[in-house]
Coordinates of C-alpha atoms and ligand atoms in Angstrom, one line a residue:
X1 CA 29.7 -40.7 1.9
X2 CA 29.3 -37.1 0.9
X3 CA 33.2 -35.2 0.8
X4 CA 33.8 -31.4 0.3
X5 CA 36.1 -31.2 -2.6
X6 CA 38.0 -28.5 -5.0
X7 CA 37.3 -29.4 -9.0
X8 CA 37.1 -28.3 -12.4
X9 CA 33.5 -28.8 -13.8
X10 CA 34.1 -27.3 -17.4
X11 CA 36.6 -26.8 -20.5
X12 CA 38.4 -23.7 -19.5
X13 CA 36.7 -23.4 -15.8
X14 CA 38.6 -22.3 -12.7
X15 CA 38.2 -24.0 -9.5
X16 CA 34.7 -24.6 -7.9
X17 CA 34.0 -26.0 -4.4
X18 CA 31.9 -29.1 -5.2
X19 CA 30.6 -32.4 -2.9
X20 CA 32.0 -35.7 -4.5
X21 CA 30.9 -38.9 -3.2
X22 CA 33.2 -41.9 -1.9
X23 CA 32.5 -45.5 -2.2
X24 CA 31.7 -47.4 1.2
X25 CA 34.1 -49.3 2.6
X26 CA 35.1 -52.3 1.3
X27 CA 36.6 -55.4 2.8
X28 CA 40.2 -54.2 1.7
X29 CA 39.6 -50.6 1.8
X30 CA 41.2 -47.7 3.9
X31 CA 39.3 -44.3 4.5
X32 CA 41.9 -42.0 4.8
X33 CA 41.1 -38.1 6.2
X34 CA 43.4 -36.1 4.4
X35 CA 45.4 -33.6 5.4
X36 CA 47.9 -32.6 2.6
X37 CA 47.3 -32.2 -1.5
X38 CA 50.4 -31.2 -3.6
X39 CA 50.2 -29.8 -6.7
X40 CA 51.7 -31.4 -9.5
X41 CA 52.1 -30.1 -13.0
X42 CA 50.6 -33.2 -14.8
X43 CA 47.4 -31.6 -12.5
X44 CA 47.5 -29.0 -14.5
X45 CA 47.5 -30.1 -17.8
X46 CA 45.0 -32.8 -17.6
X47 CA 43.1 -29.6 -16.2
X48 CA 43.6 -27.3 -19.0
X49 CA 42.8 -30.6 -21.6
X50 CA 46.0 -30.6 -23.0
X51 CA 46.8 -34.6 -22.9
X52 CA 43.5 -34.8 -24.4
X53 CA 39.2 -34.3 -23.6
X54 CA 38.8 -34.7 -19.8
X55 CA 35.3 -36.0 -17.9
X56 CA 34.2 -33.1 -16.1
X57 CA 33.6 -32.5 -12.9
X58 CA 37.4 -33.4 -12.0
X59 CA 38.8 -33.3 -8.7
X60 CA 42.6 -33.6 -9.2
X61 CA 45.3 -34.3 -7.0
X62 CA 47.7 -37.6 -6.3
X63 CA 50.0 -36.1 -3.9
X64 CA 47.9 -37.2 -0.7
X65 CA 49.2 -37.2 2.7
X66 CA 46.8 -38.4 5.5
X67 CA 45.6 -40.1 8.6
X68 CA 43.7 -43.4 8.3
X69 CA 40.8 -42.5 9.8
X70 CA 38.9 -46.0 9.8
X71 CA 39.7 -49.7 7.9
X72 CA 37.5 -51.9 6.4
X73 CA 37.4 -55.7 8.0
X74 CA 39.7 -57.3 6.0
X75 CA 42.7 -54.8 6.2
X76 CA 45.6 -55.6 7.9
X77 CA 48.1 -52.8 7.2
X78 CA 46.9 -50.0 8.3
X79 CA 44.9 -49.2 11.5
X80 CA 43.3 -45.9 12.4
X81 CA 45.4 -42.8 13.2
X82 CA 48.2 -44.3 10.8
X83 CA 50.5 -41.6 8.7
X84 CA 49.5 -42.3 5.3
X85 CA 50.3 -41.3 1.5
X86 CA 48.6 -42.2 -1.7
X87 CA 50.4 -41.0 -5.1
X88 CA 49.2 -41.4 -8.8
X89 CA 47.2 -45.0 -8.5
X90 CA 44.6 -46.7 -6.3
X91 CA 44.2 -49.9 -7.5
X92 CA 45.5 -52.5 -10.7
X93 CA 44.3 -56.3 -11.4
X94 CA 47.6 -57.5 -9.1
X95 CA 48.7 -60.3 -11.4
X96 CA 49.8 -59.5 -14.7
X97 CA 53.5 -59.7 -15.2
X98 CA 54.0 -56.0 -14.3
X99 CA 51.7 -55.9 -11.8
X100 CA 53.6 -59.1 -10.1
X101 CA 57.3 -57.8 -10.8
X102 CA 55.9 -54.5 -8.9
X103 CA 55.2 -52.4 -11.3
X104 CA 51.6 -51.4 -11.0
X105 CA 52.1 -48.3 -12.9
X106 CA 52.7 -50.7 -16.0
X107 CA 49.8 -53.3 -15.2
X108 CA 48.5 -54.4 -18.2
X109 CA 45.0 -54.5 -17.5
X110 CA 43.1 -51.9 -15.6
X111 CA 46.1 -49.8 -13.9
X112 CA 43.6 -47.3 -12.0
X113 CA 44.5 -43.4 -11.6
X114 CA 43.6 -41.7 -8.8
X115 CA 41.5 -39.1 -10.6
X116 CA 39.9 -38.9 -13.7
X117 CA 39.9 -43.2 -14.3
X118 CA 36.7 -45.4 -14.3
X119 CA 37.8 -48.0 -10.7
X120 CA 37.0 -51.5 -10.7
X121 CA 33.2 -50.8 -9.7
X122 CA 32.9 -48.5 -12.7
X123 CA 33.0 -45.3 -10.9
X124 CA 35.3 -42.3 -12.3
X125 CA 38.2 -41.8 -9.8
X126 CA 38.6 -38.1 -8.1
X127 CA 41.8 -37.0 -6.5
X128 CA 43.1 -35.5 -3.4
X129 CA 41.6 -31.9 -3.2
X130 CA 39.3 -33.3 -1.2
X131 CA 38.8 -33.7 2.6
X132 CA 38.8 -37.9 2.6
X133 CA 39.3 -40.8 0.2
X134 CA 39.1 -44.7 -0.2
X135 CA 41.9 -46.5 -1.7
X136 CA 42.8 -50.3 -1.8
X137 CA 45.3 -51.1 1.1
X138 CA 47.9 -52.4 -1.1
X139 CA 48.0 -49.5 -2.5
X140 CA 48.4 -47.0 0.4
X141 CA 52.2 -46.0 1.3
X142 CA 53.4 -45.9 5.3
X143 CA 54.6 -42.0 6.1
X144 CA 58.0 -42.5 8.3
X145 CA 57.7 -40.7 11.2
X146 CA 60.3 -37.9 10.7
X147 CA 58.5 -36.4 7.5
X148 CA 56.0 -34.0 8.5
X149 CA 52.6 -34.8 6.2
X150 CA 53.2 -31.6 4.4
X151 CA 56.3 -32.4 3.2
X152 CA 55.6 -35.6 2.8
X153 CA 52.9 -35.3 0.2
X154 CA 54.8 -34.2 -2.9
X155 CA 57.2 -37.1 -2.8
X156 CA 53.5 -39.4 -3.6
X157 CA 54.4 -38.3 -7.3
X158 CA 57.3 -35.8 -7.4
X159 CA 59.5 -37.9 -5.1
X160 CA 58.6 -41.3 -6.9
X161 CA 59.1 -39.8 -10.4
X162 CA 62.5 -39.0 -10.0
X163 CA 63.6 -41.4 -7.5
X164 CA 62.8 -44.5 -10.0
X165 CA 64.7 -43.1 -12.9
X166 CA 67.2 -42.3 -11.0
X167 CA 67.9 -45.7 -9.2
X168 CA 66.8 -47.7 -12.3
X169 CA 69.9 -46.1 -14.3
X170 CA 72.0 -46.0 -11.2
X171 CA 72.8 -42.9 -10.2
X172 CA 75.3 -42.7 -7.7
X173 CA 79.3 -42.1 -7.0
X174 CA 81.3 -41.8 -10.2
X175 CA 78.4 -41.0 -12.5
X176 CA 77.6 -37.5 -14.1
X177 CA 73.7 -36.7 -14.0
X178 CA 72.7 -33.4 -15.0
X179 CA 68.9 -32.4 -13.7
X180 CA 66.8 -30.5 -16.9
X181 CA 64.2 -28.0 -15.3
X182 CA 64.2 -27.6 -11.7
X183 CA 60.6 -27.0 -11.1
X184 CA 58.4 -29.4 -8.7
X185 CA 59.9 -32.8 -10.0
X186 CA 63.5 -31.2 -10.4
X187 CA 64.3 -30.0 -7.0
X188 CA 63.6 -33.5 -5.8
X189 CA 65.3 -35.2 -8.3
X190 CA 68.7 -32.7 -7.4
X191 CA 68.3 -34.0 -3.8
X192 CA 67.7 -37.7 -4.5
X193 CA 70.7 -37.7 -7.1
X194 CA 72.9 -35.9 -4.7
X195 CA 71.9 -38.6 -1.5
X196 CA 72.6 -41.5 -3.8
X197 CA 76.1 -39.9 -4.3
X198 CA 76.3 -39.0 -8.1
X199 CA 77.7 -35.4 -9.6
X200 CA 75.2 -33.3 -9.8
X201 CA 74.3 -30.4 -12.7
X202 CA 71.2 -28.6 -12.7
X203 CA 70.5 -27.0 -16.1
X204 CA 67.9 -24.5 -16.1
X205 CA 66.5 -21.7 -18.4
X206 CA 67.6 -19.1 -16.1
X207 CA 70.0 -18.4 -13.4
X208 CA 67.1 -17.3 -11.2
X209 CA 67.5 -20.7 -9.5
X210 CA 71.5 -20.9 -9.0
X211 CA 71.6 -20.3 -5.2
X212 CA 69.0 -23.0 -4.7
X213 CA 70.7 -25.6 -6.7
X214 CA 73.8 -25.6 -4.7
X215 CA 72.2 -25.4 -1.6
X216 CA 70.2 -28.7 -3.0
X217 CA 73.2 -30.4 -3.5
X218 CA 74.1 -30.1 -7.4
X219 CA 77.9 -29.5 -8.3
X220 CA 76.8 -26.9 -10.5
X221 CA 73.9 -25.0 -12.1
X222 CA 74.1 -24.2 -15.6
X223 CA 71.7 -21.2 -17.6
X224 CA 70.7 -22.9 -20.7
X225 CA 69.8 -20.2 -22.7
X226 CA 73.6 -19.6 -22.7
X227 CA 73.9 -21.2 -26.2
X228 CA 78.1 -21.8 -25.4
X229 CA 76.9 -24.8 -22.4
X230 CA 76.1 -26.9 -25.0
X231 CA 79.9 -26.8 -26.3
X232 CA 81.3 -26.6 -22.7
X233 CA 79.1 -30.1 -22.0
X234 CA 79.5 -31.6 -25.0
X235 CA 79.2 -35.4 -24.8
X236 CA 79.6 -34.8 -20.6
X237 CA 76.5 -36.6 -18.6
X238 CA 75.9 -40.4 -17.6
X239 CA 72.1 -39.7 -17.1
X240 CA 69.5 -36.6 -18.0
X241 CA 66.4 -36.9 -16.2
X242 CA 64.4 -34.3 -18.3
X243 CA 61.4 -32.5 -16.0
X244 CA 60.6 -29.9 -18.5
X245 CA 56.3 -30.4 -19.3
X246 CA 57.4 -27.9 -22.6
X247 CA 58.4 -28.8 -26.0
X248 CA 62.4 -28.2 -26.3
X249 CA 65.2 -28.9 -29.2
X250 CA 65.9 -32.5 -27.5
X251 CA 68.6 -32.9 -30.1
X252 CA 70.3 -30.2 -28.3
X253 CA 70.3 -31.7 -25.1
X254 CA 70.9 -35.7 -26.4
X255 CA 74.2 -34.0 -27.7
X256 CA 75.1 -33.7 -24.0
X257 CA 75.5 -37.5 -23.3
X258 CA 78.5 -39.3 -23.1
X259 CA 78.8 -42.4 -25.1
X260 CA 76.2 -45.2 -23.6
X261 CA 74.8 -42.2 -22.5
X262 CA 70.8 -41.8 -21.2
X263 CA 68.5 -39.1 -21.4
X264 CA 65.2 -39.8 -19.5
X265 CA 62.3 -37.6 -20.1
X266 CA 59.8 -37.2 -17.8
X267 CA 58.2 -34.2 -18.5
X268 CA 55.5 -35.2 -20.9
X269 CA 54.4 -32.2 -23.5
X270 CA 51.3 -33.0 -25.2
X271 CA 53.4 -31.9 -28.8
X272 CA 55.9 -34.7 -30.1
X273 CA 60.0 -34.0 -29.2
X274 CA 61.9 -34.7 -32.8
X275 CA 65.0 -37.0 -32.0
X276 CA 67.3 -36.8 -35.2
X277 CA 68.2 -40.5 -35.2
X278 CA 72.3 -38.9 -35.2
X279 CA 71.9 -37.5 -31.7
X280 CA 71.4 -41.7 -31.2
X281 CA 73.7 -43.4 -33.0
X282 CA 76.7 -41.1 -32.9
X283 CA 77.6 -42.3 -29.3
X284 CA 75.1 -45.1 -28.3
X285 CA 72.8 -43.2 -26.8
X286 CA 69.2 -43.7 -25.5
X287 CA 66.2 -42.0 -25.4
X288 CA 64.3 -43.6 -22.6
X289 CA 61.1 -42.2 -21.2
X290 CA 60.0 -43.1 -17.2
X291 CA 56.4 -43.2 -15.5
X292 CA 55.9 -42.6 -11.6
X293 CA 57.2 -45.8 -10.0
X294 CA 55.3 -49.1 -8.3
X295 CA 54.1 -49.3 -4.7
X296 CA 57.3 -51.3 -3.5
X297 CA 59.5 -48.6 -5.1
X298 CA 57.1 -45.5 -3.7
X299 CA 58.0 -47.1 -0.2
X300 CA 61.6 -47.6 -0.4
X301 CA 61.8 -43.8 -2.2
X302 CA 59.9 -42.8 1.4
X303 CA 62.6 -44.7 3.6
X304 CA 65.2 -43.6 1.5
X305 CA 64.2 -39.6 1.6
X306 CA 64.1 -40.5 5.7
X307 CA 66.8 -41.8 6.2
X308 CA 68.9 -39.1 4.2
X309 CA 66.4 -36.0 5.9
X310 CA 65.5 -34.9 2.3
X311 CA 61.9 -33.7 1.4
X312 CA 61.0 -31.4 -1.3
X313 CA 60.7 -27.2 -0.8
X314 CA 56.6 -26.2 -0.3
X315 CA 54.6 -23.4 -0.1
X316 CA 51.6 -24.2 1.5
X317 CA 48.4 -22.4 0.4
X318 CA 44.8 -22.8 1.6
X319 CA 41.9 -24.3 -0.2
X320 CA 40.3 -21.6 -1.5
X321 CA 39.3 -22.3 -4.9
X322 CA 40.6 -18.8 -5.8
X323 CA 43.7 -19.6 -4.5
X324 CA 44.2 -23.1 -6.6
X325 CA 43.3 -20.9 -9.6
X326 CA 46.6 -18.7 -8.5
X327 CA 48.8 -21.4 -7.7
X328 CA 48.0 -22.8 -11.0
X329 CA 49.7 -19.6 -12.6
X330 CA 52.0 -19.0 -11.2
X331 CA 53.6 -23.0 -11.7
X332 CA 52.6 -22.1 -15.1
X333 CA 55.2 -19.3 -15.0
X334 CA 57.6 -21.5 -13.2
X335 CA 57.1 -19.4 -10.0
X336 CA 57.1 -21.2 -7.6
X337 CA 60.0 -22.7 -4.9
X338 CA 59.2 -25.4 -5.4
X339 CA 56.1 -26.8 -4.8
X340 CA 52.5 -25.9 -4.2
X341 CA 50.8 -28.1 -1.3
X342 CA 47.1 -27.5 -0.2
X343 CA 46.2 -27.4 3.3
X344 CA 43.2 -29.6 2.9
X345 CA 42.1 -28.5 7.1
X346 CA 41.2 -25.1 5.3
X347 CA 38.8 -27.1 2.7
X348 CA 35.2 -26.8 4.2
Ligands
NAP401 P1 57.0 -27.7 -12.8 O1 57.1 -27.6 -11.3 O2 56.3 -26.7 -13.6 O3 58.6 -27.7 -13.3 C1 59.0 -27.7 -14.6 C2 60.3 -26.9 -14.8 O4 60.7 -27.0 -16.1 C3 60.2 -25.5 -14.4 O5 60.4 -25.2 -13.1 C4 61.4 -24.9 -15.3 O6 62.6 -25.1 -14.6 C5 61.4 -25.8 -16.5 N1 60.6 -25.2 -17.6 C6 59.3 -24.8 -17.6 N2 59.0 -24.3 -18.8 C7 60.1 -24.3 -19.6 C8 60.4 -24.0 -20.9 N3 59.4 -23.4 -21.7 N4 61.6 -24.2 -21.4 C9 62.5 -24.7 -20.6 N5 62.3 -25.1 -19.3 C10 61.1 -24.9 -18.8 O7 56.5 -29.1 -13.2 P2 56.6 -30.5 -12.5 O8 55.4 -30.7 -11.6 O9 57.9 -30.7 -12.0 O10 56.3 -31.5 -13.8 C11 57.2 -31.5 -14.9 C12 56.7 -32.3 -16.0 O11 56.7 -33.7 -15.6 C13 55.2 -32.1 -16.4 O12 55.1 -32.2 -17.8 C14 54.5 -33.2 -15.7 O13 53.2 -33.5 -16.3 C15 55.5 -34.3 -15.9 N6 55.3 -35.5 -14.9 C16 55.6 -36.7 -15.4 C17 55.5 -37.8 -14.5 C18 55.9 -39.1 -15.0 O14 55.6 -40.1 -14.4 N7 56.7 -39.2 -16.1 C19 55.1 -37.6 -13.2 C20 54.8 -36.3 -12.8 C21 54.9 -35.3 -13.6 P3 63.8 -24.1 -14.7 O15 63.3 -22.8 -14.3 O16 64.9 -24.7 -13.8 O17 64.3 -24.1 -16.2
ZN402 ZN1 52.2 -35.8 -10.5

C-alpha cells in the first residue's frame, strides 16, 4: 500500500512530504494506523549524517504509538482497534543467544531498525512519520490503558533507553544516581530513577532546568558549568546514565563515581570520548555503554511507567514538514520541554 509520509530525500535537505510504500501483510504481520511519532535525537543525527552516509529518501521515527488497524492470519496478539507501540526494531532472526535471552537489540544476525535498515525481504525500513506501518507481531508492544498514545510514544525509545540501564545496574533505595543532560531521554530517566526509589541528581549545563528537575523527582539539580560541583561530588554517585549526544571531558565526570562506581553513556556522539585509563582504575570504575532495551524489557518499562503514573513531558506539533524542520532546531538548541511528538492525524 501507498502511505503519506514526512522524509529527508538529500544530504543537507529539510523535510519533504513523500508517499512510501508498505509491504502486504504477511502471515505474522500487524498494520498498525498511527497516531503518535516522537522525536528522538538519534532522529536527528542519522538525519544530518553524522553517524555516517545515510540511504536517502529516509522517513525517520521509532517512537510510534498506534491502533492496529488490521492483522494478518497468523497473528494472535493483537486484534484490530488494539493500543499499540513500536520503538527502535521491527524484526531479528529470534534465535541467536541474544535474541533468545531477550535481547533483540543485540541479535547477532540481522537485528532490523525501524528506519533506514534493509528487512528480511530486502526492502529498506522507514520509520514512524508516516500515517501506517507493518511490523512483525513479536515485535509490537501492548499500550496500557491509562497512557494516553501521545504520551505513550516517547517511552518506544526514550522510556526504554533509560529504563534498561537503569534496572540492569539497579537503581533503586540506597543508591546515588546522578542523571547527565536532561533533554528527551533525561527527563524520563529522572522519573524512572526516582519511581524505582534511588537519590536522584540531575546535572545539567544550565540551571534553566532546576524547577523541572525537582518537580521530576530528583533530590537535586546541579549546573555543571559550575567548575566547583566536580569537587563538591567528588567520588559521590553509584550510577551516571550519561544522555548528552555532544562530546564532553568524560574524565571529568568518571571522577564523580564512587568506588565500584558506573558511568553509562547513552548519548552516542559521532567523535570518540577520551577515558584516561586513571579515571578507571583509581576506584574500580566502569565505563559501560547501553542500547535501547529487548521487547520483554520495552513491555515491563510500559507496565512499570503505568503503574507508577509517569510518562515523559511533550509538546505536540503537527506534521507539517516545515514544522519537523523547526522542532529539529530547536532540540538541537536543547529547547525543548521535553519532547517533540508529531500528531501523525495532521499528516495528509
Ligand atoms: P536531547 O533531547 O537533545 O537531550 C540531550 C540533553 O543533553 C540536552 O537536553 C542537554 O541537557 C544536554 N546537552 C546537549 N548538548 C550539550 C552540550 N553541548 N554539553 C552538555 N550537555 C548538553 O536528546 P535525546 O533525544 O535525549 O538523546 C540524547 C542522546 O542519546 C543522543 O545522542 C541520542 O542519539 C542518544 N540515544 C541513544 C540511545 C541508546 O540506545 N543508547 C537511544 C536513544 C537516543 P541539559 O540542558 O540538562 O544539560
Ligand atoms: Zn531514539
Amino acid at each position: 500500500m501507498k502511505v503519506p509520509a514526512r522524509g529527508v530525500t538529500k544530504q543537507g535537505g529539510g523535510f519533504e512530504n513523500l508517499e512510501i510504500e508498505r509491504r502486504d501483510l504477511q502471515p505474522k504481520d500487524v498494520l498498525i494506523e498511527i497516531k503518535y511519532a516522537g522525536i528522538c535525537h538519534s532522529d536527528i543525527h542519522t538525519v544530518k549524517s553524522e553517524w555516517g552516509e545515510v540511504d536517502f529518501p529516509l522517513v525517520p521515527g521509532h517512537e510510534i504509538a498506534g491502533i492496529v488497524h488490521e492483522v494478518g492470519s497468523d497473528v494472535t496478539k493483537y486484534k484490530k482497534d488494539d493500543r499499540v507501540g513500536v520503538g527502535c526494531m521491527v524484526d531479528s532472526c529470534q534465535e541467536c543467544h541474544n535474541c533468545k535471552a531477550d535481547e533483540e537489540q543485540f541479535c547477532e544476525k540481522w537485528m532490523t531498525g525501524t528506519y533506514g535498515s534493509t528487512d528480511k525481504y530486502g526492502e529498506k525500513t522507514q520509520g514512524g512519520y508516516s500515517k501506517f506501518i507493518v511490523v512483525q507481531e513479536d515485535f509490537v508492544l501492548s499500550i496500557p490503558d491509562n497512557i494516553p498514545l501521545d504520551v505513550a510514544a516517547p517511552l518506544l525509545c526514550a522510556g526504554i533507553t533509560t529504563y534498561s540501564p537503569l534496572h540492569h545496574w539497579n537503581a533503586g533505595p540506597g543508591k546515588k544516581v546522578a542523571i547527565l543532560g536532561m533533554g528527551g531521554l533525561g527527563h524520563m530517566a529522572v522519573k524512572i530513577a526516582s519511581a524505582m526509589g534511588a537519590e536522584v541528581t540531575v546535572l545539567s549545563h544550565s540551571d534553566d532546568k532546576k524547577e523541572d528537575s525537582l518537580k521530576f523527582g530528583a533530590k537535586e539539580h546541579v549546573n555543571t558549568k559550575n567548575e566547583e560541583v566536580f569537587n563538591k561530588y567528588k567520588s559521590h554517585f553509584d550510577l551516571i546514565i550519561n544522555t548528552v549526544g555532544a562530546k564532553l571531558d568524560i574524565n571529568q565526570y568518571l571522577a564523580l563515581l564512587d568506588v565500584n562506581g558506573t558511568l553509562v553513556n547513552l548519548g552516542a556522539p559521532s567523535e570518540p570520548l577520551e577515558v584516561g585509563v586513571f579515571s578507571l582504575i583509581g576506584g574500580r570504575r566502569s565505563f559501560a555503554g547501553s542500547l535501547i532495551g529487548g521487547i520483554k524489557e520495552t513491555q515491563e518499562m510500559l507496565d512499570f511507567c503505568a503503574k507508577h503514573d509517569i510518562g515523559p513531558e511533550i509538546e505536540v506539533i503537527s506534521a507539517d514538514a516545515k514544522n519537523i524542520d523547526d522542532a529539529y532546531e530547536r532540540v538541537i538548541n536543547s529547547d525543548v520541554r521535553y519532547r517533540f511528538v508529531i500528531d501523525i492525524d495532521t499528516l495528509k
